[in-house]
Tab-separated table of C-alpha atoms and ligand atoms in Angstrom:
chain	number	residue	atom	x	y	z
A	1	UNK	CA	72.429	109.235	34.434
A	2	UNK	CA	71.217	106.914	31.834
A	3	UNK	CA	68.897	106.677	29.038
A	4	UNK	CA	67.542	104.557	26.121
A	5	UNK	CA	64.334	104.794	24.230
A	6	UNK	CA	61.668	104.129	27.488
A	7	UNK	CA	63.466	105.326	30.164
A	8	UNK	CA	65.618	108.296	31.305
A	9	UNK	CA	67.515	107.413	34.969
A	10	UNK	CA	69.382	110.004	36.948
A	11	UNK	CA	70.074	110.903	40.950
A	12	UNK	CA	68.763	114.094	41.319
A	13	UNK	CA	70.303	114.502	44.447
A	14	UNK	CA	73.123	112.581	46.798
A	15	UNK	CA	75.770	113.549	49.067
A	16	UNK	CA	79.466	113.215	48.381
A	17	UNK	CA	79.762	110.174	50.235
A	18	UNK	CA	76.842	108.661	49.003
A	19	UNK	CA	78.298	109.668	45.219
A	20	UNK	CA	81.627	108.181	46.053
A	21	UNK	CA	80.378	104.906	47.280
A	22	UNK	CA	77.817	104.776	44.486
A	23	UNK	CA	81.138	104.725	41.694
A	24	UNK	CA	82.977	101.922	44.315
A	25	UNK	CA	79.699	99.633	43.841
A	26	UNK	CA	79.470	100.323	40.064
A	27	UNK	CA	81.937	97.362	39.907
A	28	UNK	CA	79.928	94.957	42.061
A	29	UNK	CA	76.520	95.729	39.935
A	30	UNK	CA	77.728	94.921	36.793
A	31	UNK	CA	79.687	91.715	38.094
A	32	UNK	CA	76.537	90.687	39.727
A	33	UNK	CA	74.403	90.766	36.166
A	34	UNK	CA	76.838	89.462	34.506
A	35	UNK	CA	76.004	85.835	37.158
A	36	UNK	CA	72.321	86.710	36.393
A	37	UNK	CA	72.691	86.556	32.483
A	38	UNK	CA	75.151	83.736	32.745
A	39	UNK	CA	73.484	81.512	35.501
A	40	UNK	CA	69.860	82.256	33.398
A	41	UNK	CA	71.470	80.018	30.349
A	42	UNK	CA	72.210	77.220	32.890
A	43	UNK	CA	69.819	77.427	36.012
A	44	UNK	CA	66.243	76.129	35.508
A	45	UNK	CA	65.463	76.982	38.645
A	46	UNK	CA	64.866	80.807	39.108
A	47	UNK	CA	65.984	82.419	36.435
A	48	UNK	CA	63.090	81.861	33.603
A	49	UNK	CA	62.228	85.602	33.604
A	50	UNK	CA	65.661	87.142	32.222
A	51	UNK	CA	65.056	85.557	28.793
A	52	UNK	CA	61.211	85.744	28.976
A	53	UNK	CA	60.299	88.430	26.843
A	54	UNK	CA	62.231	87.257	24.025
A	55	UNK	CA	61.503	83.445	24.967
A	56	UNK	CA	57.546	83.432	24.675
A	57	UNK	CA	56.262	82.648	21.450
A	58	UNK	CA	54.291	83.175	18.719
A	59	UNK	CA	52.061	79.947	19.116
A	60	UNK	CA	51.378	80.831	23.189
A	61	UNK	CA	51.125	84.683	22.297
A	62	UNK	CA	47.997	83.700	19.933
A	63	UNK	CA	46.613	81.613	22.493
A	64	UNK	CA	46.193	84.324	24.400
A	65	UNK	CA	44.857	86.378	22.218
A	66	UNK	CA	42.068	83.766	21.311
A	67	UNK	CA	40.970	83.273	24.883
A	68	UNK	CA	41.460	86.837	25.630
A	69	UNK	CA	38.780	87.082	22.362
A	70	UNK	CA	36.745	84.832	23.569
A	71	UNK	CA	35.882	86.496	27.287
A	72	UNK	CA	35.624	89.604	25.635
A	73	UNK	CA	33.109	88.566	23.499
A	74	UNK	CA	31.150	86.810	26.341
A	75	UNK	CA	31.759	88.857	29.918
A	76	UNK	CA	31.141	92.435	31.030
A	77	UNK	CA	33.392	91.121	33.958
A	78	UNK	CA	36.541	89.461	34.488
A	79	UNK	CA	36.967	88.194	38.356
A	80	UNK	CA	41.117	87.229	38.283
A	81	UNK	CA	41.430	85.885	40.849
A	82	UNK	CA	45.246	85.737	42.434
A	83	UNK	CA	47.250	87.151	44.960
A	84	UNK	CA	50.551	88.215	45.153
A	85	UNK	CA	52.589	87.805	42.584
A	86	UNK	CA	49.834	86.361	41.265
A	87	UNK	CA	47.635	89.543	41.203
A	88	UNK	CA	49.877	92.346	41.563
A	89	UNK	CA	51.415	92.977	38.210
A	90	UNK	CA	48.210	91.943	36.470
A	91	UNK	CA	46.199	95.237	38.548
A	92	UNK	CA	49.319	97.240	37.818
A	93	UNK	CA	49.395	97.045	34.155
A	94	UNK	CA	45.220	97.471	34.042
A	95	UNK	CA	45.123	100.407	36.194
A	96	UNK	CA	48.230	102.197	34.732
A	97	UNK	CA	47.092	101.010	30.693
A	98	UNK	CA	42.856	100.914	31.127
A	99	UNK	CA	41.566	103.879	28.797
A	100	UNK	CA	38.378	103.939	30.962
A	101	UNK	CA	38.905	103.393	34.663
A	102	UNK	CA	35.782	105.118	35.637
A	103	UNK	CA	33.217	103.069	33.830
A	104	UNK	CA	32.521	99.640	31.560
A	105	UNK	CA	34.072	100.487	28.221
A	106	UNK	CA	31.503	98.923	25.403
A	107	UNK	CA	34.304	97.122	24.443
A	108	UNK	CA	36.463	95.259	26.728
A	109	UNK	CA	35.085	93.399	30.090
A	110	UNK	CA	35.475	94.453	33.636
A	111	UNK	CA	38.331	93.511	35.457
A	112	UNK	CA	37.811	93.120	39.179
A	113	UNK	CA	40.362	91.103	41.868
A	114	UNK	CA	39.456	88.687	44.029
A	115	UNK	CA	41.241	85.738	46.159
A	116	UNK	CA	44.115	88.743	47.805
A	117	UNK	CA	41.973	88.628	50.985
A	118	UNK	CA	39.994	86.889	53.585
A	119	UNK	CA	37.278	89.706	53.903
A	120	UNK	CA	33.542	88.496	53.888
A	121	UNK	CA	32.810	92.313	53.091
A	122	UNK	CA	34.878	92.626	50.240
A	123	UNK	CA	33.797	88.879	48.596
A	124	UNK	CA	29.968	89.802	49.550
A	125	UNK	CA	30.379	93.181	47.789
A	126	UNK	CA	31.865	91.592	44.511
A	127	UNK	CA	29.284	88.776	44.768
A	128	UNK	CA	26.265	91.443	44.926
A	129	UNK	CA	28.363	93.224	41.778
A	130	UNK	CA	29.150	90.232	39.698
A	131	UNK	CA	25.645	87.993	40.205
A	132	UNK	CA	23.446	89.589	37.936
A	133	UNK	CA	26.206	90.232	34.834
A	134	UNK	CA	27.564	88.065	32.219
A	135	UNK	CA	31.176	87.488	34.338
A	136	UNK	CA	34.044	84.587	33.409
A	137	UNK	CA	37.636	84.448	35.993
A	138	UNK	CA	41.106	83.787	35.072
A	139	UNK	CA	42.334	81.774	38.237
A	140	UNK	CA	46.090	81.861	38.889
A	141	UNK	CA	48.323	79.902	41.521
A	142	UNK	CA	51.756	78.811	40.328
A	143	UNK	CA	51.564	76.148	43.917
A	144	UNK	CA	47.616	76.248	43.375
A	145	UNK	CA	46.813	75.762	46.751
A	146	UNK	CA	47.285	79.001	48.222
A	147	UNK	CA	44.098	79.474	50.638
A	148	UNK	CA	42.982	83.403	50.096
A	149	UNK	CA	42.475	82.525	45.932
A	150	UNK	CA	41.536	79.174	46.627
A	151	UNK	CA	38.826	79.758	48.886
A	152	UNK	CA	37.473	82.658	46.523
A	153	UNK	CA	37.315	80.400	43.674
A	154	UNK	CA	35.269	77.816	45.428
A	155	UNK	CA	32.798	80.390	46.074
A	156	UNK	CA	32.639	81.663	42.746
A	157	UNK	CA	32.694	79.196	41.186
A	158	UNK	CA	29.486	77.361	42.547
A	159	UNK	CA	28.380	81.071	42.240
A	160	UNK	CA	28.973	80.543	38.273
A	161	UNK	CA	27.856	77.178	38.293
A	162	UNK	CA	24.527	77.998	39.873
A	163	UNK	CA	24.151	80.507	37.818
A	164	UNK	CA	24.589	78.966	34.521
A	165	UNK	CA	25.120	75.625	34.675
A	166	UNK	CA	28.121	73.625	34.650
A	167	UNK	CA	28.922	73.251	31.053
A	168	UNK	CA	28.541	77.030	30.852
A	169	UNK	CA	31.380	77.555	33.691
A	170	UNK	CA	33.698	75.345	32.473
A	171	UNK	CA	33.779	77.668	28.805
A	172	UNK	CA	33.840	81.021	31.631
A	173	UNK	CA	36.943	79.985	33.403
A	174	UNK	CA	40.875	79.566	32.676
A	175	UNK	CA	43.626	78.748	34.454
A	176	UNK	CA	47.576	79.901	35.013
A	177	UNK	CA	49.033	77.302	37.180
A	178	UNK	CA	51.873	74.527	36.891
A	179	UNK	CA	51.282	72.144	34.149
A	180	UNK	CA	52.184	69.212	35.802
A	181	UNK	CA	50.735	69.385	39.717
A	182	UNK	CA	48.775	71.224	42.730
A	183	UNK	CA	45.479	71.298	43.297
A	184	UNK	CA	44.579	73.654	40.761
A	185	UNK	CA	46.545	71.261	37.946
A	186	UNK	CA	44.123	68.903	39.422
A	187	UNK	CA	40.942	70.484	38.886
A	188	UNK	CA	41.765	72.067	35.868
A	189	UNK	CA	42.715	68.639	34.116
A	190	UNK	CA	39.325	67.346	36.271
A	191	UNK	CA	36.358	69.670	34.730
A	192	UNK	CA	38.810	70.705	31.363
A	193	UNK	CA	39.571	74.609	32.240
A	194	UNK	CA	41.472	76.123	29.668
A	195	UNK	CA	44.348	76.871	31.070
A	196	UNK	CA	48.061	78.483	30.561
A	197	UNK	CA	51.129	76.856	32.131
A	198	UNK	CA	53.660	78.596	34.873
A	199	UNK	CA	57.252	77.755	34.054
A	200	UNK	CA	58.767	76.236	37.250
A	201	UNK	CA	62.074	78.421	37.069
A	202	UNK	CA	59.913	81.883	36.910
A	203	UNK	CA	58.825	82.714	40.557
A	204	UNK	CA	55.181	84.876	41.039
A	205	UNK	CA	56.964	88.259	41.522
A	206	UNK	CA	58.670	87.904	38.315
A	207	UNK	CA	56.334	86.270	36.383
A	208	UNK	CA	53.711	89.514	35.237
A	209	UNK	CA	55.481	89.016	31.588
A	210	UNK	CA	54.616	85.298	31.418
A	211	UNK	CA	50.711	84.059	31.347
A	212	UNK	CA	50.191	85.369	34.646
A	213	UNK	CA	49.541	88.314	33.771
A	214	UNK	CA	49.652	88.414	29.802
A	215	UNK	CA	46.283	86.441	30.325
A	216	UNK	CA	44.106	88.860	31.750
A	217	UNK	CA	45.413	91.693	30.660
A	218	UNK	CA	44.622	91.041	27.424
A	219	UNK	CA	41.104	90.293	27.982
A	220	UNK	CA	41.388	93.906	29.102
A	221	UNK	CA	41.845	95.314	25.578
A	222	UNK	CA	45.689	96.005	26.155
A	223	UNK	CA	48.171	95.355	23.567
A	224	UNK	CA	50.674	92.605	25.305
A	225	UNK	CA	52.552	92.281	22.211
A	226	UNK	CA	53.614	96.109	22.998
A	227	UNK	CA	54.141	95.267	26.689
A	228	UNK	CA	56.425	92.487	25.420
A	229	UNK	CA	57.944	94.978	23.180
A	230	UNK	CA	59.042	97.337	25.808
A	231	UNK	CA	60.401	94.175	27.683
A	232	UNK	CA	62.738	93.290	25.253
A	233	UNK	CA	63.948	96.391	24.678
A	234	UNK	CA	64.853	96.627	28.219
A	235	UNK	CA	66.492	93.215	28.695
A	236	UNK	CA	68.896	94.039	25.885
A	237	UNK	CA	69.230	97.852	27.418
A	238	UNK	CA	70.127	96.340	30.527
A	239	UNK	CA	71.645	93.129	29.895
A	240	UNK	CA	76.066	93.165	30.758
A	241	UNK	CA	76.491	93.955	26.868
A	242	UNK	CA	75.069	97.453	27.253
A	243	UNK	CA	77.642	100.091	28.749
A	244	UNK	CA	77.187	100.637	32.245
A	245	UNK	CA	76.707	104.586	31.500
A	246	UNK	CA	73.792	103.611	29.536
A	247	UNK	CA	72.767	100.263	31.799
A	248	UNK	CA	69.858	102.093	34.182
A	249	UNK	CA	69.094	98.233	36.031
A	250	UNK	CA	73.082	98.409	36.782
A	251	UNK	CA	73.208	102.059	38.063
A	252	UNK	CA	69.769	101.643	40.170
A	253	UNK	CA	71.052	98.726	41.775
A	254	UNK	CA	73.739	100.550	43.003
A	255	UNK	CA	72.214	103.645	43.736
A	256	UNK	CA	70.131	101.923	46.488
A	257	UNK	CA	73.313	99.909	47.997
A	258	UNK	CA	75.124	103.022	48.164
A	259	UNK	CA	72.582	104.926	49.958
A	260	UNK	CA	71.389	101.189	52.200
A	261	UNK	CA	75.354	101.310	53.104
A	262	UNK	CA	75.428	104.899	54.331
A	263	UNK	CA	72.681	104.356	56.591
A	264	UNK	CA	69.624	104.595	54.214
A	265	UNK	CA	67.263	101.859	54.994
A	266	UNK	CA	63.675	102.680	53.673
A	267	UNK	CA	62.930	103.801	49.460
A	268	UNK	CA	60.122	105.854	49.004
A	269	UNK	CA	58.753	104.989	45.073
A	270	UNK	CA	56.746	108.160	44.646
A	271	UNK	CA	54.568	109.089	41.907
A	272	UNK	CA	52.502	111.967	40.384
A	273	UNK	CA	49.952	109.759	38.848
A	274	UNK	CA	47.122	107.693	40.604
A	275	UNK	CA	47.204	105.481	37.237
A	276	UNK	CA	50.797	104.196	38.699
A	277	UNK	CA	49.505	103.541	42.478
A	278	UNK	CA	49.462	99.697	41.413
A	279	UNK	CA	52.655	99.616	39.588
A	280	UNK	CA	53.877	101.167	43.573
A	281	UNK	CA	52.437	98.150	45.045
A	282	UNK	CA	53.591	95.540	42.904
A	283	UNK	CA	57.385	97.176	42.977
A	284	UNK	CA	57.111	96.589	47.008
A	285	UNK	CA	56.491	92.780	46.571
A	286	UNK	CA	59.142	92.548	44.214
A	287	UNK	CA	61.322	94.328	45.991
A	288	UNK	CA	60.314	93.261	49.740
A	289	UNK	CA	60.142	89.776	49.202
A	290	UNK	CA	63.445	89.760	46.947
A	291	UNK	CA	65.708	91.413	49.334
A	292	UNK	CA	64.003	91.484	53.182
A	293	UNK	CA	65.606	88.240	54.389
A	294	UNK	CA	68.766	87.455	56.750
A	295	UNK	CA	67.526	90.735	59.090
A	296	UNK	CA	68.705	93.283	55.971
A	297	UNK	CA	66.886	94.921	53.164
A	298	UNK	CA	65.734	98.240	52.420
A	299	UNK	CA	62.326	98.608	53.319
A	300	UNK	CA	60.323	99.759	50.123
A	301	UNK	CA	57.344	101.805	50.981
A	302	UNK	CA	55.635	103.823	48.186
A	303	UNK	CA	53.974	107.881	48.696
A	304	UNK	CA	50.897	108.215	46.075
A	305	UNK	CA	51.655	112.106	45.568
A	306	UNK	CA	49.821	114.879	45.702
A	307	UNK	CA	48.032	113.085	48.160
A	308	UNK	CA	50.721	111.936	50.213
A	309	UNK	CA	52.011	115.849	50.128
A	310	UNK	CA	49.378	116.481	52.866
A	311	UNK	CA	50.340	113.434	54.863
A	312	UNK	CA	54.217	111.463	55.456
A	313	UNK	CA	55.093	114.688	53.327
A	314	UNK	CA	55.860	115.781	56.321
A	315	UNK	CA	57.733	112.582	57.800
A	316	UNK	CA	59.975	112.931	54.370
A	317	UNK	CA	60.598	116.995	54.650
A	318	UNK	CA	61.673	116.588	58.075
A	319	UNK	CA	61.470	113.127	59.860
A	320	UNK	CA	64.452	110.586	60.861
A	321	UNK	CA	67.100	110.577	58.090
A	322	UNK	CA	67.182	107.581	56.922
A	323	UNK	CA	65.170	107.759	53.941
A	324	UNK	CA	65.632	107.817	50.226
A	325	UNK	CA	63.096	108.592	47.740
A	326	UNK	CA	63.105	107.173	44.154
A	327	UNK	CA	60.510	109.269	41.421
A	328	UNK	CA	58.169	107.984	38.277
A	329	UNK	CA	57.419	110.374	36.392
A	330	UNK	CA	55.551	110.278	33.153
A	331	UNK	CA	56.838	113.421	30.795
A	332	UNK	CA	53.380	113.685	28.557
A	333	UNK	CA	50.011	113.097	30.214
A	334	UNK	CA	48.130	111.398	27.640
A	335	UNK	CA	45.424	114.251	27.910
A	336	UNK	CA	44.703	117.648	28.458
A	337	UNK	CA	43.162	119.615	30.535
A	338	UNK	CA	43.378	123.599	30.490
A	339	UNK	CA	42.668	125.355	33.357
A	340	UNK	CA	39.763	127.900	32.812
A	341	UNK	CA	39.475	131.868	33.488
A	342	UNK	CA	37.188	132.692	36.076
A	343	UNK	CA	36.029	136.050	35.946
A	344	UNK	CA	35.172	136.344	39.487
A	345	UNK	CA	38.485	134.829	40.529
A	346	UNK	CA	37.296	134.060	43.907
A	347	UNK	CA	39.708	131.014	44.464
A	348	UNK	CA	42.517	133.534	43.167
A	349	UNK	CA	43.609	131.189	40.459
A	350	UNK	CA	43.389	133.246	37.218
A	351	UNK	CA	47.204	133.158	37.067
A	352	UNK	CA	47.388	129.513	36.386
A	353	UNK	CA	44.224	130.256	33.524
A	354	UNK	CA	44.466	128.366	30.261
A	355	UNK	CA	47.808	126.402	31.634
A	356	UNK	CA	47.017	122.369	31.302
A	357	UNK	CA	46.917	120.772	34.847
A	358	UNK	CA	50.124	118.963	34.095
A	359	UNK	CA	51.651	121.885	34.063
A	360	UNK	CA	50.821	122.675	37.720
A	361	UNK	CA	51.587	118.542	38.088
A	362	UNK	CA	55.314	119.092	36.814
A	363	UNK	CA	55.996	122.045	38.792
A	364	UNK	CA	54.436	119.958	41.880
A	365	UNK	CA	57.348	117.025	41.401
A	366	UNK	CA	59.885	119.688	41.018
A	367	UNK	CA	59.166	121.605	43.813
A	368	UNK	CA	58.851	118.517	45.621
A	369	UNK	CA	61.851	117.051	44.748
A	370	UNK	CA	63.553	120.599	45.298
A	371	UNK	CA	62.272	120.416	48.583
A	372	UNK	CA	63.241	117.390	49.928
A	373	UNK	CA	66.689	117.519	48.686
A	374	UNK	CA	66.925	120.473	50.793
A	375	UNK	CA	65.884	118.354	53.255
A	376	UNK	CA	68.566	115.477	52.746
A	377	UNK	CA	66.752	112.934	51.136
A	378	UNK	CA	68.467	111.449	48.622
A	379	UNK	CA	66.487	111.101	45.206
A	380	UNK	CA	66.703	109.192	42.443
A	381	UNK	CA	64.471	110.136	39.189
A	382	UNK	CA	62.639	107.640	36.255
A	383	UNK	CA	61.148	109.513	33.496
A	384	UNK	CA	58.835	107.880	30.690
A	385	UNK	CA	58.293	109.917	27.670
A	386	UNK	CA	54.429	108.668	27.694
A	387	UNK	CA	51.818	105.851	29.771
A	388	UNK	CA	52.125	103.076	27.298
A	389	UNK	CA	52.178	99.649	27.063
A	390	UNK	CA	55.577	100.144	25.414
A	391	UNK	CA	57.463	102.007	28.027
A	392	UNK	CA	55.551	100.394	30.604
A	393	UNK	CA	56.707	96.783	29.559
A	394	UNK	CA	60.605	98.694	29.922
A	395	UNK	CA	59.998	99.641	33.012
A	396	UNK	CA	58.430	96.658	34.580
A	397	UNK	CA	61.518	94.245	33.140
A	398	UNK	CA	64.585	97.056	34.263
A	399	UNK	CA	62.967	96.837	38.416
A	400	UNK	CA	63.279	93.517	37.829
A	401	UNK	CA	66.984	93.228	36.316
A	402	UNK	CA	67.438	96.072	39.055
A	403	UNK	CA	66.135	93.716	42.115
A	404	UNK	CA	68.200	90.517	40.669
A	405	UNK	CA	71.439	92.805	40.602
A	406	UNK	CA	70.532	94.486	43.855
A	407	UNK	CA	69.884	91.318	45.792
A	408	UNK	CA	72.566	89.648	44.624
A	409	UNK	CA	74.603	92.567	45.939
A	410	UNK	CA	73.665	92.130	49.319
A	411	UNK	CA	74.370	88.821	49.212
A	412	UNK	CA	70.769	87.165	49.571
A	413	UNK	CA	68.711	85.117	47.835
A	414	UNK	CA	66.231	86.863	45.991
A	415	UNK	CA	64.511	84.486	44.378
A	416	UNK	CA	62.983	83.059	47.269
A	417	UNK	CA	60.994	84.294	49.980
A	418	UNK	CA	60.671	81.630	53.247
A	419	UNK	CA	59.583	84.131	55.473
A	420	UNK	CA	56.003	84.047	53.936
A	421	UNK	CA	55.641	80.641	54.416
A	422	UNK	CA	55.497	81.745	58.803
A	423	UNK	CA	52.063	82.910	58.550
A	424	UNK	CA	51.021	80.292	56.024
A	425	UNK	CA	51.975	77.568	58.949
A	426	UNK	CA	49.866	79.520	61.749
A	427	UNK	CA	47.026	80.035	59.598
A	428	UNK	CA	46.895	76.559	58.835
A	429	UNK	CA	47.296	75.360	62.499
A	430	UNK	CA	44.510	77.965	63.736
A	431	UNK	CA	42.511	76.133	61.290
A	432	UNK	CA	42.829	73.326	62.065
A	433	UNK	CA	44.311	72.014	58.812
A	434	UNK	CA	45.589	68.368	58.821
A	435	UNK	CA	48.897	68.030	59.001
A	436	UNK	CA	49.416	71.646	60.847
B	1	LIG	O1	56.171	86.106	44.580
B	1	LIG	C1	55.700	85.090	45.038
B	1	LIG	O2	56.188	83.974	44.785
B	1	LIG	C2	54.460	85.108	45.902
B	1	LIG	O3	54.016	86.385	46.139
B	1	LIG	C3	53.331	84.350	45.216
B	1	LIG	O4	53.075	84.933	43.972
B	1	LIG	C4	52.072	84.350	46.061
B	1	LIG	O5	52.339	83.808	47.323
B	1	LIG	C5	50.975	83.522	45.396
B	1	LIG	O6	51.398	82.212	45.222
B	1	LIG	P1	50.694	81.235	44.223
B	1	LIG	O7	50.814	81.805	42.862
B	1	LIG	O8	51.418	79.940	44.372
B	1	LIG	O9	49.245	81.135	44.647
C-alpha cells in the first residue's frame, strides 16, 4: 500500500506465495531505481525522461503555448499526425482531459489522428471530414521517416497546400522531430515548419511529457503546466529518496515480478471509465515494447469495463490462471448524474432512484474486483482522487518509473525495442524499397 497526493496503490488481493515473493523482490526494485536515477545523471542515451518534468523550461514551455495559441486561433481541426509513441500518449491525455468529447467546443480545435495506419478507409474518411474546415497538423517522428505518418503527411499536406496555398500551409503545420537529421529535419528546415525538437536520449514511449505530446495537447485547451505539475510530483514521490512504503513505481514493479515469477504472465489494466480507454492503450506500448524481448515479458492487455464485463469477463472469472489484473479507478466523477424515479417502474429500478450513476459505477469495480479475487486473480488497485491534468501527469510519469524498474528487473533492455524493426524490413522489401 502506498500513497501521496495523486495516487493511492494497494494489492487488493494475492496469495501467500505471491505476498512472500513480492517482500523478497522489494530489495531488487529499489536497487534497480536507484541505477535508473544514477545512470539518468550520466547516460545521454535513454534516460532523458527521468529528469524531464523538472528539466523543460520556461522559455520551451511558452513556446508552446504561443503555437498552441496560434492553431487555436486559426483551426477547428488539429490532424497530429504520429504513431506510436508518437501518437499514443498525445490521444491518451485528450481523451481522458477533453471537456467536450462529443462535439467541437467553440473554443479549442478538433483533434483527430492520423499517420497510425495504412487504411485508405480511414485516411478517405478524415479527408472527406477535414477538406471543407479551417484544419492545421502537428507532425511528429523522432527518426522522421517512419512510413504510416509519413505517407499521411504527404497526402495532407498537398491536401493543405491545394487548399490554401503554400504560404498558408507552411503557417498550418509544426513539427516534433530530431533537431539535427531524418527526413522530417529535412523538410522542416526545407519549407520553414515551426517545429519542436526530440531529445535523442528520450525514446517515443517515454517521451508524452516532452514536445511530443505537450504540443498538441495544448492546442487542445489542456493545461500542460498542470500535467507537468503532476509529473514532478511523481518523480520526486517515486524517485530512491522516497521510502519504499510510500514509493508506488517501486512496489508496482514488484508486484508484477512477483506475480510474472509465480506463473503470472498476462496484466489486465482495467478501467471503469471510457475517458481512460487511451491511457489503456498507451500503457501497453510502454509496457510491451519495454519488457517483451529475449522470449519473456508479461503480456499487457487492457479490459475497457463495463463493457468488457459482458465479454473476456468471463475468460478472467474463470479462464486459464495465469492472469493478473491491475485497476484505475478515479474516486470522484467530475459530474453527476442522479438516477430518476419512474413511477411505472417497469425496468424495476426505483431502488437505485435519485443515487448518482457512479454510485452504481463504484459498486460495479467492487463487485468486480470481489469477484475475481474469488476467482484467483490477483489484483492490484490505482485510485485518483479526480480526472485531472494534475493527477493524470502523476500517473503517466509513476508507469513509467514503474516500467524502467520493472524491466530492469527482468534483466532486459527496456529502452529499446528491435523487434519492431522485423516488420519494418518486410514492409520495405514487399515494397520494393531500395536498399530492402
Ligand atoms: O516507442 C517507440 O520508440 C516507438 O513506438 C516509436 O514511437 C514509433 O515507432 C514511432 O517512431 P517515430 O517517432 O520515429 O516515427
Amino acid at each position: 500500500m502506498g500513497k501521496n497526493q495523486h495516487i493511492e496503490f494497494s494489492n487488493f488481493y494475492a496469495s501467500d506465495a505471491d505476498t512472500t515473493l513480492y517482500k523478497q523482490l522489494l530489495t531488487a526494485a529499489e536497487q534497480a531505481n536507484k541505477k535508473i536515477e544514477d545512470e539518468a545523471k550520466t547516460d545521454n542515451k535513454h534516460l532523458g525522461w527521468v529528469t524531464l518534468p523538472h528539466d523543460i523550461d520556461e522559455a520551451m514551455l511558452n513556446q508552446i503555448e504561443v503555437i498552441a495559441n496560434r492553431f487555436q486561433q486559426t483551426c477547428d481541426v488539429v490532424v497530429v499526425i504520429g504513431i506510436g509513441g508518437s501518437y499514443l500518449g498525445t490521444k491518451a491525455v485528450i481523451d481522458a482531459l477533453q471537456p467536450t468529447p462529443f462535439q467541437c467546443s467553440s473554443n479549442f480545435p478538433k483533434i483527430v489522428y492520423a499517420g497510425n495506419n495504412l487504411s485508405a478507409d480511414y485516411l478517405s474518411d478524415l479527408i472527406d471530414y477535414i477538406k471543407e474546415k479551417q484544419f492545421g497538423m502537428v507532425v511528429v517522428s523522432k527518426s522522421g521517416t517512419t512510413t504510416e505518418p509519413a505517407i499521411s503527411f504527404r497526402i495532407l499536406r498537398q491536401l493543405l497546400e491545394n487548399k490554401c496555398g503554400k504560404e498558408q500551409a507552411q503557417k498550418l503545420i509544426v513539427t516534433v522531430t530530431d533537431s539535427t537529421q531524418g527526413a522530417l529535419h529535412t523538410i522542416t528546415n526545407n519549407e520553414g515548419y515551426d517545429t519542436f525538437p526530440i531529445a535523442k536520449n528520450i525514446g517515443g514511449r517515454y517521451s508524452v511529457l516532452s514536445p511530443v505530446g505537450l504540443v498538441p495537447i495544448a492546442m487542445s485547451g489542456i493545461n500542460i503546466r498542470e500535467l507537468l505539475q503532476g509529473a514532478r510530483d511523481a518523480a520526486n514521490n517515486t524517485s530512491p529518496q522516497t521510502e519504499t512504503c510510500n514509493n508506488i513505481a517501486v512496489q508496482y514493479a514488484a508486484w508484477r515480478q512477483a506475480f510474472y515469477a509465480n506463473g503470472k504472465k498476462i496484466e489486465i489494466l482495467a478501467n471503469y471509465n471510457p475517458k481512460l480507454n487511451y491511457i489503456s492503450e498507451w500503457w501497453k506500448q510502454l509496457f510491451a515494447e519495454s519488457e517483451g524481448k529475449e522470449h519473456r515479458g508479461i503480456f499487457p492487455t487492457d479490459a475497457k469495463f463495463s463493457t468488457d464485463l459482458h465479454s473476456i469477463g468471463q475468460w478472467i472469472q474463470e479462464g486459464e490462471r495465469t492472469l493478473f489484473e491491475t485497476v484505475i479507478q478515479i474516486k470522484q466523477a467530475n459530474h453527476s448524474i442522479t438516477i430518476p424515479f419512474d413511477e411505472n417502474n417497469i425496468d424495476g429500478l426505483n431502488y437505485l432512484a435519485n443515487k448518482d450513476i457512479e454510485t452504481v459505477n463504484t459498486a460495479a469495480c467492487e463487485g468486480t474486483m470481489r469477484a475475481h479475487a474469488s476467482g484467483d486473480v490477483p489484483m492490484l488497485h490505482f485510485t485518483l482522487p479526480t480526472l485531472s491534468a494534475n493527477h493524470l501527469g502523476a500517473l503517466l510519469y509513476t508507469f513509467e518509473r514503474a516500467c524502467a524498474i520493472s524491466g530492469y528487473m527482468m534483466g532486459v533492455n527496456p529502452f529499446d525495442q528491435p523487434g519492431v524493426e522485423a516488420y519494418k524490413k518486410n514492409l520495405f522489401h514487399l515494397l520494393g524499397k531500395p536498399g530492402y
